[in-house]
Amino acid sequence: MLERVKDLVLNELEKTSIFSITYAMDKDERKLLNFLYRNKIINDLDLDSSLEQAVIMEAKNNYNFLTRKNNLIQEYPDHLAYPECLAYAIEKKVFSDRELKKLKFDHKETPESFVHDYSSKDLIPWLRKKLFHPTQVSNSETKGYCKEHGTCFECS
């Protein structure tokens, strides 16, 4: 029975938004996850695999947002809330060359320079830590959108 609970929890985690993982996951869900982890029913490898799927889902959603046809305002990858997810997916070759050509970058970025600037080898371990220690939302925690300016008010 615990194996089924484990599978259900990991499958749900794969579909969870990165925002929810870092800030807004339900308190009872975190308690269940903590219980399963403390009792070694779920381990780091299990979590990392599910978190990787969540990152890829986030990246695909971001890609769809950035490349949709009816954007009134052009959005750029470095303006995303979690550009690290898109960089991770680009680095892992989730998107074809044809798909990457549809992405528009600013600041003379390319997919390669975007990955260089925004990829993080610690992304999955950082998210795993956030599962158990979520960030409290505050102004000091909010990071800028654009590495070049901190925010992109200068770009608009």
Coordinates of N, CA and C in Angstrom, one line a residue, residues 8-141:
L8 N 1.8 7.6 -6.2 CA 0.9 8.7 -6.3 C 1.5 10.1 -6.0
V9 N 2.3 10.1 -4.9 CA 2.9 11.3 -4.5 C 4.0 11.8 -5.5
L10 N 4.8 10.9 -6.0 CA 5.8 11.2 -7.0 C 5.2 11.6 -8.3
N11 N 4.1 11.0 -8.7 CA 3.4 11.4 -10.0 C 2.8 12.8 -9.8
E12 N 2.2 13.1 -8.7 CA 1.7 14.4 -8.4 C 2.8 15.5 -8.4
L13 N 3.9 15.1 -7.8 CA 5.1 16.1 -7.8 C 5.5 16.4 -9.2
E14 N 5.5 15.4 -10.1 CA 5.9 15.7 -11.5 C 5.1 16.8 -12.1
K15 N 3.8 16.9 -11.7 CA 2.9 17.8 -12.3 C 2.7 19.1 -11.5
T16 N 3.5 19.3 -10.5 CA 3.4 20.5 -9.7 C 4.3 21.6 -10.2
S17 N 3.8 22.8 -10.2 CA 4.5 24.0 -10.7 C 5.7 24.3 -9.8
I18 N 6.7 24.9 -10.4 CA 7.9 25.2 -9.6 C 7.5 26.3 -8.6
F19 N 6.6 27.2 -8.9 CA 6.2 28.1 -7.9 C 5.6 27.4 -6.7
S20 N 4.8 26.4 -6.9 CA 4.1 25.7 -5.8 C 5.2 25.0 -5.0
I21 N 6.2 24.4 -5.7 CA 7.2 23.7 -4.9 C 8.0 24.6 -4.0
T22 N 8.3 25.8 -4.6 CA 9.2 26.7 -3.8 C 8.4 27.6 -2.8
Y23 N 7.1 27.9 -3.1 CA 6.4 28.8 -2.2 C 5.0 28.3 -1.7
A24 N 4.3 27.6 -2.5 CA 2.8 27.5 -2.3 C 2.3 26.0 -2.2
M25 N 3.1 25.1 -1.9 CA 2.6 23.7 -1.8 C 1.7 23.6 -0.5
D26 N 0.7 22.8 -0.7 CA -0.2 22.6 0.5 C 0.5 22.1 1.7
K27 N 0.2 22.6 2.8 CA 0.8 22.2 4.1 C 0.7 20.7 4.3
D28 N -0.5 20.1 4.1 CA -0.7 18.7 4.3 C 0.1 17.8 3.3
E29 N 0.2 18.3 2.1 CA 1.1 17.6 1.1 C 2.5 17.6 1.6
R30 N 3.0 18.7 2.1 CA 4.4 18.7 2.6 C 4.5 17.8 3.8
K31 N 3.5 17.7 4.7 CA 3.6 16.8 5.8 C 3.7 15.3 5.3
L32 N 2.9 15.0 4.3 CA 2.9 13.6 3.8 C 4.3 13.4 3.1
L33 N 4.8 14.3 2.4 CA 6.1 14.1 1.8 C 7.2 14.0 2.8
N34 N 7.1 14.8 3.9 CA 8.1 14.7 5.0 C 8.0 13.3 5.6
F35 N 6.8 12.8 5.8 CA 6.6 11.5 6.5 C 7.2 10.4 5.6
L36 N 6.9 10.4 4.3 CA 7.5 9.4 3.4 C 9.0 9.5 3.3
Y37 N 9.5 10.7 3.3 CA 11.0 10.9 3.2 C 11.7 10.4 4.5
R38 N 11.2 10.9 5.6 CA 11.8 10.5 6.9 C 11.8 9.0 7.1
N39 N 10.7 8.3 6.6 CA 10.6 6.9 6.8 C 11.2 6.1 5.6
K40 N 12.0 6.8 4.8 CA 12.8 6.2 3.7 C 11.9 5.4 2.7
I41 N 10.7 5.9 2.6 CA 9.8 5.3 1.6 C 10.1 6.0 0.2
I42 N 10.4 7.3 0.3 CA 10.8 8.1 -0.8 C 12.3 8.6 -0.5
N43 N 13.1 8.5 -1.5 CA 14.5 8.9 -1.3 C 14.9 10.1 -2.3
D44 N 16.1 10.5 -2.2 CA 16.6 11.7 -3.0 C 16.4 11.3 -4.5
L45 N 16.8 10.1 -4.9 CA 16.7 9.8 -6.3 C 15.3 9.8 -6.8
D46 N 14.4 9.3 -6.0 CA 12.9 9.4 -6.4 C 12.5 10.8 -6.6
L47 N 12.8 11.7 -5.6 CA 12.5 13.1 -5.6 C 13.1 13.8 -6.8
D48 N 14.4 13.5 -7.0 CA 15.1 14.2 -8.1 C 14.5 13.8 -9.5
S49 N 14.1 12.6 -9.7 CA 13.5 12.2 -10.9 C 12.1 12.9 -11.1
S50 N 11.3 13.0 -10.1 CA 10.1 13.7 -10.2 C 10.3 15.2 -10.4
L51 N 11.2 15.8 -9.7 CA 11.5 17.2 -9.8 C 12.0 17.5 -11.2
E52 N 12.8 16.7 -11.8 CA 13.3 16.9 -13.1 C 12.1 17.0 -14.1
Q53 N 11.1 16.1 -13.9 CA 9.9 16.1 -14.8 C 9.1 17.4 -14.5
A54 N 9.1 17.9 -13.3 CA 8.4 19.2 -13.0 C 9.1 20.3 -13.7
V55 N 10.5 20.3 -13.7 CA 11.3 21.4 -14.3 C 11.0 21.3 -15.8
I56 N 11.0 20.2 -16.4 CA 10.7 20.1 -17.9 C 9.3 20.5 -18.2
M57 N 8.3 20.2 -17.4 CA 7.0 20.7 -17.6 C 6.9 22.2 -17.5
E58 N 7.6 22.8 -16.5 CA 7.7 24.2 -16.4 C 8.3 24.8 -17.6
A59 N 9.4 24.2 -18.1 CA 10.1 24.7 -19.3 C 9.2 24.7 -20.5
K60 N 8.4 23.6 -20.7 CA 7.5 23.5 -21.8 C 6.4 24.5 -21.8
N61 N 5.9 24.7 -20.6 CA 4.8 25.7 -20.4 C 5.4 27.1 -20.7
N62 N 6.6 27.4 -20.3 CA 7.3 28.6 -20.6 C 7.5 28.8 -22.1
Y63 N 7.9 27.7 -22.7 CA 8.2 27.7 -24.2 C 6.9 28.1 -24.9
N64 N 5.8 27.4 -24.5 CA 4.5 27.7 -25.1 C 4.0 29.1 -24.9
F65 N 4.3 29.6 -23.7 CA 4.0 31.0 -23.5 C 4.8 32.0 -24.3
L66 N 6.1 31.7 -24.4 CA 7.0 32.6 -25.2 C 6.7 32.6 -26.7
T67 N 6.2 31.5 -27.2 CA 6.1 31.3 -28.6 C 4.7 31.3 -29.1
R68 N 3.7 31.7 -28.3 CA 2.3 31.7 -28.7 C 2.2 32.8 -29.8
K69 N 1.2 32.6 -30.6 CA 1.0 33.5 -31.8 C 0.5 34.9 -31.4
N70 N -0.4 35.0 -30.5 CA -1.1 36.3 -30.2 C -0.6 37.0 -29.0
N71 N 0.8 37.0 -28.8 CA 1.3 37.8 -27.8 C 1.2 39.3 -28.2
L72 N 0.6 40.1 -27.3 CA 0.5 41.5 -27.6 C 1.9 42.2 -27.3
I73 N 2.6 41.7 -26.3 CA 3.9 42.2 -25.9 C 4.9 41.0 -26.1
Q74 N 6.0 41.3 -26.7 CA 7.0 40.3 -26.8 C 7.6 40.0 -25.5
E75 N 7.6 38.7 -25.1 CA 8.2 38.3 -23.9 C 9.5 37.5 -24.2
Y76 N 10.5 37.6 -23.3 CA 11.8 37.0 -23.5 C 12.1 36.0 -22.4
P77 N 12.9 35.0 -22.8 CA 13.2 33.9 -21.8 C 13.9 34.4 -20.5
D78 N 14.6 35.5 -20.5 CA 15.3 36.0 -19.3 C 14.3 36.8 -18.4
H79 N 13.1 36.9 -18.9 CA 12.1 37.6 -18.1 C 11.2 36.6 -17.3
L80 N 11.4 35.4 -17.5 CA 10.6 34.3 -16.8 C 10.8 34.3 -15.3
A81 N 9.9 33.9 -14.6 CA 10.1 33.7 -13.1 C 11.2 32.7 -12.8
Y82 N 11.3 31.7 -13.6 CA 12.3 30.6 -13.4 C 13.0 30.3 -14.7
P83 N 13.9 31.3 -15.2 CA 14.6 31.0 -16.4 C 15.5 29.8 -16.3
E84 N 15.8 29.4 -15.1 CA 16.7 28.2 -14.9 C 16.0 27.0 -15.5
C85 N 14.7 26.9 -15.4 CA 14.0 25.7 -15.9 C 14.1 25.6 -17.4
L86 N 13.9 26.7 -18.1 CA 14.1 26.7 -19.6 C 15.5 26.4 -19.9
A87 N 16.5 27.0 -19.2 CA 17.9 26.7 -19.5 C 18.2 25.2 -19.3
Y88 N 17.7 24.7 -18.3 CA 17.9 23.2 -18.0 C 17.3 22.4 -19.2
A89 N 16.1 22.7 -19.6 CA 15.5 21.9 -20.7 C 16.3 22.1 -22.0
I90 N 16.7 23.3 -22.3 CA 17.5 23.5 -23.5 C 18.8 22.7 -23.4
E91 N 19.5 22.8 -22.3 CA 20.7 22.0 -22.1 C 20.5 20.5 -22.2
K92 N 19.3 20.0 -21.8 CA 19.0 18.6 -21.8 C 18.4 18.2 -23.2
K93 N 18.4 19.1 -24.1 CA 17.9 18.9 -25.5 C 16.4 18.5 -25.5
V94 N 15.6 19.0 -24.7 CA 14.2 18.8 -24.7 C 13.6 19.4 -25.9
F95 N 14.1 20.5 -26.4 CA 13.5 21.2 -27.6 C 14.4 20.9 -28.8
S96 N 13.8 20.7 -29.9 CA 14.5 20.5 -31.2 C 15.1 21.9 -31.6
D97 N 16.0 21.8 -32.6 CA 16.6 23.0 -33.2 C 15.5 23.9 -33.8
R98 N 14.6 23.2 -34.4 CA 13.5 24.0 -35.0 C 12.7 24.7 -34.0
E99 N 12.4 24.1 -32.8 CA 11.7 24.7 -31.8 C 12.5 25.9 -31.2
L100 N 13.8 25.7 -31.0 CA 14.6 26.7 -30.4 C 14.7 28.0 -31.3
K101 N 14.6 27.8 -32.6 CA 14.6 28.9 -33.5 C 13.4 29.8 -33.3
K102 N 12.3 29.3 -32.8 CA 11.1 30.1 -32.5 C 11.2 31.0 -31.3
L103 N 12.2 30.7 -30.4 CA 12.4 31.5 -29.2 C 13.1 32.8 -29.6
K104 N 12.6 33.9 -29.1 CA 13.2 35.2 -29.3 C 13.9 35.6 -28.1
F105 N 15.2 36.0 -28.2 CA 16.0 36.4 -27.1 C 16.3 37.9 -27.2
D106 N 16.5 38.6 -26.1 CA 17.0 40.0 -26.1 C 18.4 40.0 -25.6
H107 N 19.0 41.2 -25.6 CA 20.4 41.4 -25.1 C 21.4 40.5 -25.9
K108 N 21.1 40.3 -27.2 CA 21.9 39.5 -28.1 C 22.2 38.1 -27.6
E109 N 21.3 37.6 -26.8 CA 21.5 36.2 -26.3 C 21.1 35.2 -27.4
T110 N 21.7 34.0 -27.2 CA 21.4 32.9 -28.1 C 20.9 31.8 -27.1
P111 N 20.4 30.7 -27.7 CA 20.1 29.6 -26.7 C 21.4 29.1 -25.9
E112 N 22.5 29.1 -26.6 CA 23.8 28.7 -25.9 C 24.2 29.7 -24.8
S113 N 24.1 31.0 -25.1 CA 24.5 32.0 -24.1 C 23.4 32.0 -23.0
F114 N 22.2 31.8 -23.3 CA 21.1 31.7 -22.3 C 21.4 30.6 -21.3
V115 N 21.7 29.4 -21.9 CA 22.1 28.2 -21.0 C 23.3 28.6 -20.1
H116 N 24.3 29.2 -20.7 CA 25.5 29.6 -20.0 C 25.1 30.5 -18.8
D117 N 24.3 31.5 -19.1 CA 23.9 32.5 -18.1 C 22.9 32.0 -17.0
Y118 N 22.1 31.1 -17.4 CA 20.9 30.7 -16.5 C 20.9 29.3 -16.0
S119 N 21.7 28.4 -16.6 CA 21.6 27.0 -16.1 C 22.3 26.9 -14.7
S120 N 21.8 26.0 -14.0 CA 22.3 25.8 -12.6 C 22.4 24.3 -12.4
K121 N 23.6 23.8 -12.1 CA 23.8 22.4 -11.8 C 23.1 22.0 -10.5
D122 N 22.8 23.0 -9.7 CA 22.2 22.8 -8.4 C 20.7 23.0 -8.4
L123 N 20.1 23.1 -9.6 CA 18.7 23.3 -9.7 C 17.8 22.2 -9.0
I124 N 18.1 21.0 -9.3 CA 17.3 19.9 -8.8 C 17.5 19.7 -7.3
P125 N 18.8 19.7 -6.8 CA 19.0 19.7 -5.3 C 18.4 20.9 -4.6
W126 N 18.4 22.1 -5.2 CA 17.8 23.3 -4.6 C 16.3 23.1 -4.5
L127 N 15.7 22.5 -5.5 CA 14.2 22.3 -5.5 C 13.9 21.2 -4.4
R128 N 14.7 20.2 -4.3 CA 14.5 19.2 -3.3 C 14.5 19.8 -1.9
K129 N 15.5 20.7 -1.7 CA 15.5 21.4 -0.4 C 14.3 22.2 -0.2
K130 N 13.8 22.9 -1.2 CA 12.6 23.7 -1.1 C 11.3 22.9 -0.8
L131 N 11.3 21.6 -1.2 CA 10.2 20.8 -0.8 C 10.0 20.7 0.7
F132 N 11.1 20.7 1.4 CA 11.0 20.6 2.9 C 11.2 21.9 3.6
H133 N 11.7 22.9 2.9 CA 11.9 24.2 3.5 C 11.5 25.3 2.5
P134 N 10.2 25.5 2.4 CA 9.7 26.5 1.4 C 10.1 27.9 1.8
T135 N 10.3 28.7 0.7 CA 10.6 30.1 0.9 C 9.4 30.9 1.4
Q136 N 9.6 31.7 2.4 CA 8.6 32.7 2.8 C 8.6 33.8 1.8
V137 N 7.5 34.2 1.3 CA 7.4 35.3 0.3 C 7.7 36.6 1.0
S138 N 8.7 37.3 0.5 CA 9.0 38.7 1.0 C 9.7 39.4 -0.2
N139 N 9.7 40.7 -0.1 CA 10.3 41.5 -1.1 C 11.8 41.2 -1.2
S140 N 12.4 41.0 -0.1 CA 13.9 40.7 -0.2 C 14.2 39.4 -0.9
E141 N 13.2 38.5 -1.0 CA 13.4 37.2 -1.6 C 13.2 37.3 -3.1

